[in-house]
PDB file of N, CA and C in Angstrom:
ATOM      1  N   UNK A   6     -26.408-238.240 150.487  1.00  0.00           N
ATOM      2  CA  UNK A   6     -24.995-238.242 150.126  1.00  0.00           C
ATOM      3  C   UNK A   6     -24.203-239.215 151.001  1.00  0.00           C
ATOM      4  N   UNK A   7     -24.528-239.294 152.277  1.00  0.00           N
ATOM      5  CA  UNK A   7     -23.806-240.183 153.183  1.00  0.00           C
ATOM      6  C   UNK A   7     -23.956-241.640 152.733  1.00  0.00           C
ATOM      7  N   UNK A   8     -25.148-242.025 152.313  1.00  0.00           N
ATOM      8  CA  UNK A   8     -25.371-243.396 151.858  1.00  0.00           C
ATOM      9  C   UNK A   8     -24.490-243.714 150.654  1.00  0.00           C
ATOM     10  N   UNK A   9     -24.412-242.786 149.714  1.00  0.00           N
ATOM     11  CA  UNK A   9     -23.556-242.960 148.537  1.00  0.00           C
ATOM     12  C   UNK A   9     -22.103-243.150 148.956  1.00  0.00           C
ATOM     13  N   UNK A  10     -21.632-242.337 149.897  1.00  0.00           N
ATOM     14  CA  UNK A  10     -20.251-242.438 150.368  1.00  0.00           C
ATOM     15  C   UNK A  10     -19.992-243.788 151.018  1.00  0.00           C
ATOM     16  N   UNK A  11     -20.939-244.269 151.809  1.00  0.00           N
ATOM     17  CA  UNK A  11     -20.782-245.570 152.465  1.00  0.00           C
ATOM     18  C   UNK A  11     -20.703-246.696 151.437  1.00  0.00           C
ATOM     19  N   UNK A  12     -21.537-246.614 150.417  1.00  0.00           N
ATOM     20  CA  UNK A  12     -21.538-247.646 149.375  1.00  0.00           C
ATOM     21  C   UNK A  12     -20.212-247.648 148.623  1.00  0.00           C
ATOM     22  N   UNK A  13     -19.728-246.468 148.244  1.00  0.00           N
ATOM     23  CA  UNK A  13     -18.455-246.368 147.524  1.00  0.00           C
ATOM     24  C   UNK A  13     -17.313-246.881 148.392  1.00  0.00           C
ATOM     25  N   UNK A  14     -17.271-246.470 149.660  1.00  0.00           N
ATOM     26  CA  UNK A  14     -16.200-246.917 150.551  1.00  0.00           C
ATOM     27  C   UNK A  14     -16.253-248.420 150.788  1.00  0.00           C
ATOM     28  N   UNK A  15     -17.462-248.980 150.928  1.00  0.00           N
ATOM     29  CA  UNK A  15     -17.586-250.425 151.116  1.00  0.00           C
ATOM     30  C   UNK A  15     -17.074-251.168 149.888  1.00  0.00           C
ATOM     31  N   UNK A  16     -17.439-250.677 148.715  1.00  0.00           N
ATOM     32  CA  UNK A  16     -16.967-251.303 147.469  1.00  0.00           C
ATOM     33  C   UNK A  16     -15.444-251.260 147.392  1.00  0.00           C
ATOM     34  N   UNK A  17     -14.874-250.115 147.721  1.00  0.00           N
ATOM     35  CA  UNK A  17     -13.421-249.957 147.691  1.00  0.00           C
ATOM     36  C   UNK A  17     -12.741-250.915 148.664  1.00  0.00           C
ATOM     37  N   UNK A  18     -13.261-251.001 149.876  1.00  0.00           N
ATOM     38  CA  UNK A  18     -12.625-251.800 150.909  1.00  0.00           C
ATOM     39  C   UNK A  18     -12.792-253.303 150.718  1.00  0.00           C
ATOM     40  N   UNK A  19     -13.645-253.720 149.785  1.00  0.00           N
ATOM     41  CA  UNK A  19     -13.808-255.152 149.496  1.00  0.00           C
ATOM     42  C   UNK A  19     -13.350-255.499 148.081  1.00  0.00           C
ATOM     43  N   UNK A  20     -12.676-254.565 147.444  1.00  0.00           N
ATOM     44  CA  UNK A  20     -12.233-254.733 146.064  1.00  0.00           C
ATOM     45  C   UNK A  20     -11.173-255.827 145.944  1.00  0.00           C
ATOM     46  N   UNK A  21     -11.274-256.635 144.894  1.00  0.00           N
ATOM     47  CA  UNK A  21     -10.235-257.626 144.625  1.00  0.00           C
ATOM     48  C   UNK A  21      -9.446-257.196 143.385  1.00  0.00           C
ATOM     49  N   UNK A  22      -8.410-257.947 143.071  1.00  0.00           N
ATOM     50  CA  UNK A  22      -7.521-257.584 141.967  1.00  0.00           C
ATOM     51  C   UNK A  22      -8.272-257.463 140.645  1.00  0.00           C
ATOM     52  N   UNK A  23      -9.094-258.455 140.332  1.00  0.00           N
ATOM     53  CA  UNK A  23      -9.837-258.408 139.067  1.00  0.00           C
ATOM     54  C   UNK A  23     -10.802-257.231 139.030  1.00  0.00           C
ATOM     55  N   UNK A  24     -11.433-256.943 140.158  1.00  0.00           N
ATOM     56  CA  UNK A  24     -12.344-255.803 140.227  1.00  0.00           C
ATOM     57  C   UNK A  24     -11.626-254.490 140.000  1.00  0.00           C
ATOM     58  N   UNK A  25     -10.430-254.363 140.575  1.00  0.00           N
ATOM     59  CA  UNK A  25      -9.644-253.144 140.385  1.00  0.00           C
ATOM     60  C   UNK A  25      -9.212-253.005 138.931  1.00  0.00           C
ATOM     61  N   UNK A  26      -8.773-254.095 138.332  1.00  0.00           N
ATOM     62  CA  UNK A  26      -8.367-254.051 136.925  1.00  0.00           C
ATOM     63  C   UNK A  26      -9.543-253.674 136.022  1.00  0.00           C
ATOM     64  N   UNK A  27     -10.709-254.225 136.314  1.00  0.00           N
ATOM     65  CA  UNK A  27     -11.897-253.913 135.520  1.00  0.00           C
ATOM     66  C   UNK A  27     -12.281-252.441 135.691  1.00  0.00           C
ATOM     67  N   UNK A  28     -12.220-251.950 136.917  1.00  0.00           N
ATOM     68  CA  UNK A  28     -12.538-250.551 137.192  1.00  0.00           C
ATOM     69  C   UNK A  28     -11.565-249.615 136.484  1.00  0.00           C
ATOM     70  N   UNK A  29     -10.299-249.974 136.515  1.00  0.00           N
ATOM     71  CA  UNK A  29      -9.285-249.164 135.834  1.00  0.00           C
ATOM     72  C   UNK A  29      -9.547-249.145 134.326  1.00  0.00           C
ATOM     73  N   UNK A  30      -9.870-250.306 133.773  1.00  0.00           N
ATOM     74  CA  UNK A  30     -10.137-250.391 132.332  1.00  0.00           C
ATOM     75  C   UNK A  30     -11.349-249.548 131.949  1.00  0.00           C
ATOM     76  N   UNK A  31     -12.392-249.593 132.773  1.00  0.00           N
ATOM     77  CA  UNK A  31     -13.599-248.809 132.506  1.00  0.00           C
ATOM     78  C   UNK A  31     -13.306-247.311 132.503  1.00  0.00           C
ATOM     79  N   UNK A  32     -12.283-246.915 133.259  1.00  0.00           N
ATOM     80  CA  UNK A  32     -11.936-245.500 133.371  1.00  0.00           C
ATOM     81  C   UNK A  32     -10.694-245.136 132.564  1.00  0.00           C
ATOM     82  N   UNK A  33     -10.334-246.009 131.618  1.00  0.00           N
ATOM     83  CA  UNK A  33      -9.206-245.777 130.706  1.00  0.00           C
ATOM     84  C   UNK A  33      -7.882-245.529 131.426  1.00  0.00           C
ATOM     85  N   UNK A  34      -7.630-246.293 132.488  1.00  0.00           N
ATOM     86  CA  UNK A  34      -6.362-246.218 133.209  1.00  0.00           C
ATOM     87  C   UNK A  34      -5.662-247.559 133.067  1.00  0.00           C
ATOM     88  N   UNK A  35      -4.369-247.518 132.795  1.00  0.00           N
ATOM     89  CA  UNK A  35      -3.630-248.768 132.645  1.00  0.00           C
ATOM     90  C   UNK A  35      -2.873-249.075 133.932  1.00  0.00           C
ATOM     91  N   UNK A  36      -3.307-250.143 134.587  1.00  0.00           N
ATOM     92  CA  UNK A  36      -2.652-250.652 135.792  1.00  0.00           C
ATOM     93  C   UNK A  36      -2.368-252.122 135.526  1.00  0.00           C
ATOM     94  N   UNK A  37      -1.138-252.549 135.781  1.00  0.00           N
ATOM     95  CA  UNK A  37      -0.783-253.945 135.540  1.00  0.00           C
ATOM     96  C   UNK A  37      -1.349-254.831 136.651  1.00  0.00           C
ATOM     97  N   UNK A  38      -1.433-256.124 136.373  1.00  0.00           N
ATOM     98  CA  UNK A  38      -1.931-257.062 137.385  1.00  0.00           C
ATOM     99  C   UNK A  38      -1.066-257.035 138.651  1.00  0.00           C
ATOM    100  N   UNK A  39       0.274-257.059 138.550  1.00  0.00           N
ATOM    101  CA  UNK A  39       1.077-256.988 139.784  1.00  0.00           C
ATOM    102  C   UNK A  39       0.838-255.694 140.573  1.00  0.00           C
ATOM    103  N   UNK A  40       0.670-254.576 139.870  1.00  0.00           N
ATOM    104  CA  UNK A  40       0.374-253.316 140.551  1.00  0.00           C
ATOM    105  C   UNK A  40      -0.988-253.396 141.238  1.00  0.00           C
ATOM    106  N   UNK A  41      -1.965-253.958 140.553  1.00  0.00           N
ATOM    107  CA  UNK A  41      -3.304-254.097 141.129  1.00  0.00           C
ATOM    108  C   UNK A  41      -3.268-254.983 142.372  1.00  0.00           C
ATOM    109  N   UNK A  42      -2.477-256.061 142.326  1.00  0.00           N
ATOM    110  CA  UNK A  42      -2.368-256.946 143.485  1.00  0.00           C
ATOM    111  C   UNK A  42      -1.791-256.210 144.687  1.00  0.00           C
ATOM    112  N   UNK A  43      -0.773-255.401 144.462  1.00  0.00           N
ATOM    113  CA  UNK A  43      -0.163-254.639 145.556  1.00  0.00           C
ATOM    114  C   UNK A  43      -1.131-253.589 146.105  1.00  0.00           C
ATOM    115  N   UNK A  44      -1.861-252.940 145.225  1.00  0.00           N
ATOM    116  CA  UNK A  44      -2.824-251.919 145.651  1.00  0.00           C
ATOM    117  C   UNK A  44      -3.938-252.556 146.478  1.00  0.00           C
ATOM    118  N   UNK A  45      -4.425-253.706 146.045  1.00  0.00           N
ATOM    119  CA  UNK A  45      -5.483-254.401 146.783  1.00  0.00           C
ATOM    120  C   UNK A  45      -4.992-254.801 148.174  1.00  0.00           C
ATOM    121  N   UNK A  46      -3.737-255.216 148.285  1.00  0.00           N
ATOM    122  CA  UNK A  46      -3.178-255.556 149.601  1.00  0.00           C
ATOM    123  C   UNK A  46      -3.226-254.353 150.538  1.00  0.00           C
ATOM    124  N   UNK A  47      -3.001-253.173 149.994  1.00  0.00           N
ATOM    125  CA  UNK A  47      -3.009-251.951 150.798  1.00  0.00           C
ATOM    126  C   UNK A  47      -4.434-251.583 151.214  1.00  0.00           C
ATOM    127  N   UNK A  48      -5.370-251.718 150.308  1.00  0.00           N
ATOM    128  CA  UNK A  48      -6.735-251.227 150.513  1.00  0.00           C
ATOM    129  C   UNK A  48      -7.627-252.198 151.273  1.00  0.00           C
ATOM    130  N   UNK A  49      -7.572-253.454 150.903  1.00  0.00           N
ATOM    131  CA  UNK A  49      -8.567-254.432 151.350  1.00  0.00           C
ATOM    132  C   UNK A  49      -8.667-254.551 152.870  1.00  0.00           C
ATOM    133  N   UNK A  50      -9.876-254.344 153.371  1.00  0.00           N
ATOM    134  CA  UNK A  50     -10.158-254.520 154.784  1.00  0.00           C
ATOM    135  C   UNK A  50      -9.650-253.420 155.694  1.00  0.00           C
ATOM    136  N   UNK A  51      -9.127-252.347 155.128  1.00  0.00           N
ATOM    137  CA  UNK A  51      -8.565-251.274 155.958  1.00  0.00           C
ATOM    138  C   UNK A  51      -9.603-250.216 156.324  1.00  0.00           C
ATOM    139  N   UNK A  52     -10.808-250.313 155.769  1.00  0.00           N
ATOM    140  CA  UNK A  52     -11.890-249.379 156.063  1.00  0.00           C
ATOM    141  C   UNK A  52     -11.491-247.935 155.778  1.00  0.00           C
ATOM    142  N   UNK A  53     -10.932-247.702 154.619  1.00  0.00           N
ATOM    143  CA  UNK A  53     -10.464-246.380 154.211  1.00  0.00           C
ATOM    144  C   UNK A  53     -11.641-245.571 153.674  1.00  0.00           C
ATOM    145  N   UNK A  54     -11.723-244.318 154.115  1.00  0.00           N
ATOM    146  CA  UNK A  54     -12.750-243.392 153.638  1.00  0.00           C
ATOM    147  C   UNK A  54     -12.115-242.489 152.591  1.00  0.00           C
ATOM    148  N   UNK A  55     -12.382-242.750 151.324  1.00  0.00           N
ATOM    149  CA  UNK A  55     -11.743-241.959 150.266  1.00  0.00           C
ATOM    150  C   UNK A  55     -12.294-240.542 150.178  1.00  0.00           C
ATOM    151  N   UNK A  56     -13.385-240.269 150.868  1.00  0.00           N
ATOM    152  CA  UNK A  56     -13.945-238.918 150.882  1.00  0.00           C
ATOM    153  C   UNK A  56     -13.259-238.043 151.928  1.00  0.00           C
ATOM    154  N   UNK A  57     -12.438-238.660 152.781  1.00  0.00           N
ATOM    155  CA  UNK A  57     -11.651-237.929 153.769  1.00  0.00           C
ATOM    156  C   UNK A  57     -10.284-237.662 153.147  1.00  0.00           C
ATOM    157  N   UNK A  58      -9.951-236.379 152.978  1.00  0.00           N
ATOM    158  CA  UNK A  58      -8.704-236.015 152.291  1.00  0.00           C
ATOM    159  C   UNK A  58      -7.476-236.644 152.940  1.00  0.00           C
ATOM    160  N   UNK A  59      -7.392-236.613 154.268  1.00  0.00           N
ATOM    161  CA  UNK A  59      -6.217-237.143 154.965  1.00  0.00           C
ATOM    162  C   UNK A  59      -6.070-238.645 154.736  1.00  0.00           C
ATOM    163  N   UNK A  60      -7.163-239.379 154.812  1.00  0.00           N
ATOM    164  CA  UNK A  60      -7.108-240.829 154.597  1.00  0.00           C
ATOM    165  C   UNK A  60      -6.744-241.157 153.151  1.00  0.00           C
ATOM    166  N   UNK A  61      -7.302-240.401 152.218  1.00  0.00           N
ATOM    167  CA  UNK A  61      -7.001-240.639 150.802  1.00  0.00           C
ATOM    168  C   UNK A  61      -5.536-240.344 150.504  1.00  0.00           C
ATOM    169  N   UNK A  62      -5.011-239.249 151.042  1.00  0.00           N
ATOM    170  CA  UNK A  62      -3.602-238.895 150.827  1.00  0.00           C
ATOM    171  C   UNK A  62      -2.689-239.945 151.441  1.00  0.00           C
ATOM    172  N   UNK A  63      -3.035-240.423 152.639  1.00  0.00           N
ATOM    173  CA  UNK A  63      -2.235-241.475 153.280  1.00  0.00           C
ATOM    174  C   UNK A  63      -2.240-242.744 152.427  1.00  0.00           C
ATOM    175  N   UNK A  64      -3.391-243.095 151.901  1.00  0.00           N
ATOM    176  CA  UNK A  64      -3.497-244.260 151.017  1.00  0.00           C
ATOM    177  C   UNK A  64      -2.607-244.088 149.795  1.00  0.00           C
ATOM    178  N   UNK A  65      -2.659-242.924 149.182  1.00  0.00           N
ATOM    179  CA  UNK A  65      -1.859-242.675 147.979  1.00  0.00           C
ATOM    180  C   UNK A  65      -0.366-242.710 148.281  1.00  0.00           C
ATOM    181  N   UNK A  66       0.036-242.244 149.453  1.00  0.00           N
ATOM    182  CA  UNK A  66       1.450-242.314 149.847  1.00  0.00           C
ATOM    183  C   UNK A  66       1.888-243.765 149.997  1.00  0.00           C
ATOM    184  N   UNK A  67       1.019-244.596 150.589  1.00  0.00           N
ATOM    185  CA  UNK A  67       1.357-246.017 150.745  1.00  0.00           C
ATOM    186  C   UNK A  67       1.420-246.715 149.388  1.00  0.00           C
ATOM    187  N   UNK A  68       0.510-246.363 148.504  1.00  0.00           N
ATOM    188  CA  UNK A  68       0.538-246.932 147.148  1.00  0.00           C
ATOM    189  C   UNK A  68       1.833-246.535 146.452  1.00  0.00           C
ATOM    190  N   UNK A  69       2.228-245.272 146.569  1.00  0.00           N
ATOM    191  CA  UNK A  69       3.463-244.792 145.936  1.00  0.00           C
ATOM    192  C   UNK A  69       4.688-245.497 146.502  1.00  0.00           C
ATOM    193  N   UNK A  70       4.702-245.750 147.810  1.00  0.00           N
ATOM    194  CA  UNK A  70       5.852-246.400 148.445  1.00  0.00           C
ATOM    195  C   UNK A  70       5.996-247.851 148.001  1.00  0.00           C
ATOM    196  N   UNK A  71       4.886-248.532 147.803  1.00  0.00           N
ATOM    197  CA  UNK A  71       4.937-249.945 147.442  1.00  0.00           C
ATOM    198  C   UNK A  71       5.040-250.141 145.935  1.00  0.00           C
ATOM    199  N   UNK A  72       4.401-249.296 145.168  1.00  0.00           N
ATOM    200  CA  UNK A  72       4.447-249.449 143.714  1.00  0.00           C
ATOM    201  C   UNK A  72       5.347-248.365 143.127  1.00  0.00           C
ATOM    202  N   UNK A  73       4.761-247.233 142.779  1.00  0.00           N
ATOM    203  CA  UNK A  73       5.524-246.099 142.245  1.00  0.00           C
ATOM    204  C   UNK A  73       4.660-244.847 142.328  1.00  0.00           C
ATOM    205  N   UNK A  74       5.291-243.669 142.297  1.00  0.00           N
ATOM    206  CA  UNK A  74       4.491-242.436 142.283  1.00  0.00           C
ATOM    207  C   UNK A  74       3.546-242.368 141.080  1.00  0.00           C
ATOM    208  N   UNK A  75       3.983-242.896 139.954  1.00  0.00           N
ATOM    209  CA  UNK A  75       3.128-242.887 138.759  1.00  0.00           C
ATOM    210  C   UNK A  75       1.874-243.733 138.976  1.00  0.00           C
ATOM    211  N   UNK A  76       2.041-244.885 139.626  1.00  0.00           N
ATOM    212  CA  UNK A  76       0.889-245.736 139.918  1.00  0.00           C
ATOM    213  C   UNK A  76      -0.042-245.042 140.899  1.00  0.00           C
ATOM    214  N   UNK A  77       0.527-244.368 141.889  1.00  0.00           N
ATOM    215  CA  UNK A  77      -0.286-243.630 142.857  1.00  0.00           C
ATOM    216  C   UNK A  77      -1.103-242.553 142.149  1.00  0.00           C
ATOM    217  N   UNK A  78      -0.513-241.920 141.153  1.00  0.00           N
ATOM    218  CA  UNK A  78      -1.253-240.912 140.389  1.00  0.00           C
ATOM    219  C   UNK A  78      -2.420-241.548 139.638  1.00  0.00           C
ATOM    220  N   UNK A  79      -2.188-242.740 139.104  1.00  0.00           N
ATOM    221  CA  UNK A  79      -3.261-243.448 138.403  1.00  0.00           C
ATOM    222  C   UNK A  79      -4.388-243.798 139.369  1.00  0.00           C
ATOM    223  N   UNK A  80      -4.013-244.274 140.557  1.00  0.00           N
ATOM    224  CA  UNK A  80      -5.019-244.608 141.568  1.00  0.00           C
ATOM    225  C   UNK A  80      -5.780-243.348 141.972  1.00  0.00           C
ATOM    226  N   UNK A  81      -5.073-242.244 142.122  1.00  0.00           N
ATOM    227  CA  UNK A  81      -5.732-240.988 142.473  1.00  0.00           C
ATOM    228  C   UNK A  81      -6.730-240.580 141.391  1.00  0.00           C
ATOM    229  N   UNK A  82      -6.354-240.741 140.130  1.00  0.00           N
ATOM    230  CA  UNK A  82      -7.276-240.427 139.035  1.00  0.00           C
ATOM    231  C   UNK A  82      -8.539-241.283 139.137  1.00  0.00           C
ATOM    232  N   UNK A  83      -8.344-242.546 139.472  1.00  0.00           N
ATOM    233  CA  UNK A  83      -9.466-243.460 139.609  1.00  0.00           C
ATOM    234  C   UNK A  83     -10.370-243.032 140.767  1.00  0.00           C
ATOM    235  N   UNK A  84      -9.766-242.691 141.903  1.00  0.00           N
ATOM    236  CA  UNK A  84     -10.546-242.265 143.063  1.00  0.00           C
ATOM    237  C   UNK A  84     -11.290-240.962 142.787  1.00  0.00           C
ATOM    238  N   UNK A  85     -10.676-240.089 142.026  1.00  0.00           N
ATOM    239  CA  UNK A  85     -11.307-238.807 141.708  1.00  0.00           C
ATOM    240  C   UNK A  85     -12.601-239.003 140.910  1.00  0.00           C
ATOM    241  N   UNK A  86     -12.696-240.108 140.181  1.00  0.00           N
ATOM    242  CA  UNK A  86     -13.920-240.408 139.441  1.00  0.00           C
ATOM    243  C   UNK A  86     -15.106-240.551 140.396  1.00  0.00           C
ATOM    244  N   UNK A  87     -14.829-241.021 141.614  1.00  0.00           N
ATOM    245  CA  UNK A  87     -15.891-241.263 142.585  1.00  0.00           C
ATOM    246  C   UNK A  87     -16.181-240.061 143.470  1.00  0.00           C
ATOM    247  N   UNK A  88     -15.152-239.293 143.778  1.00  0.00           N
ATOM    248  CA  UNK A  88     -15.350-238.198 144.726  1.00  0.00           C
ATOM    249  C   UNK A  88     -15.538-236.853 144.054  1.00  0.00           C
ATOM    250  N   UNK A  89     -15.182-236.760 142.774  1.00  0.00           N
ATOM    251  CA  UNK A  89     -15.232-235.484 142.079  1.00  0.00           C
ATOM    252  C   UNK A  89     -16.507-235.199 141.469  1.00  0.00           C
TER     253      UNK A  89
END
């Protein structure tokens, strides 16, 4: 399980805008390109562990502050696909 978590976290922390848009599309979530760009700025290189509740909640709060609470909910839905 730890190896799986490391792989998912590494993928998340190196995600680019196009990758995020593709991931959202695969999971039937609509995120605009500008929203994806802002989210990637928050995530990229920050070494966030989405399996840690506190880190994930902090990430979602930052996403909500920069984009919108609705976008943060979409990101949370996307993250839940990996941790749920």
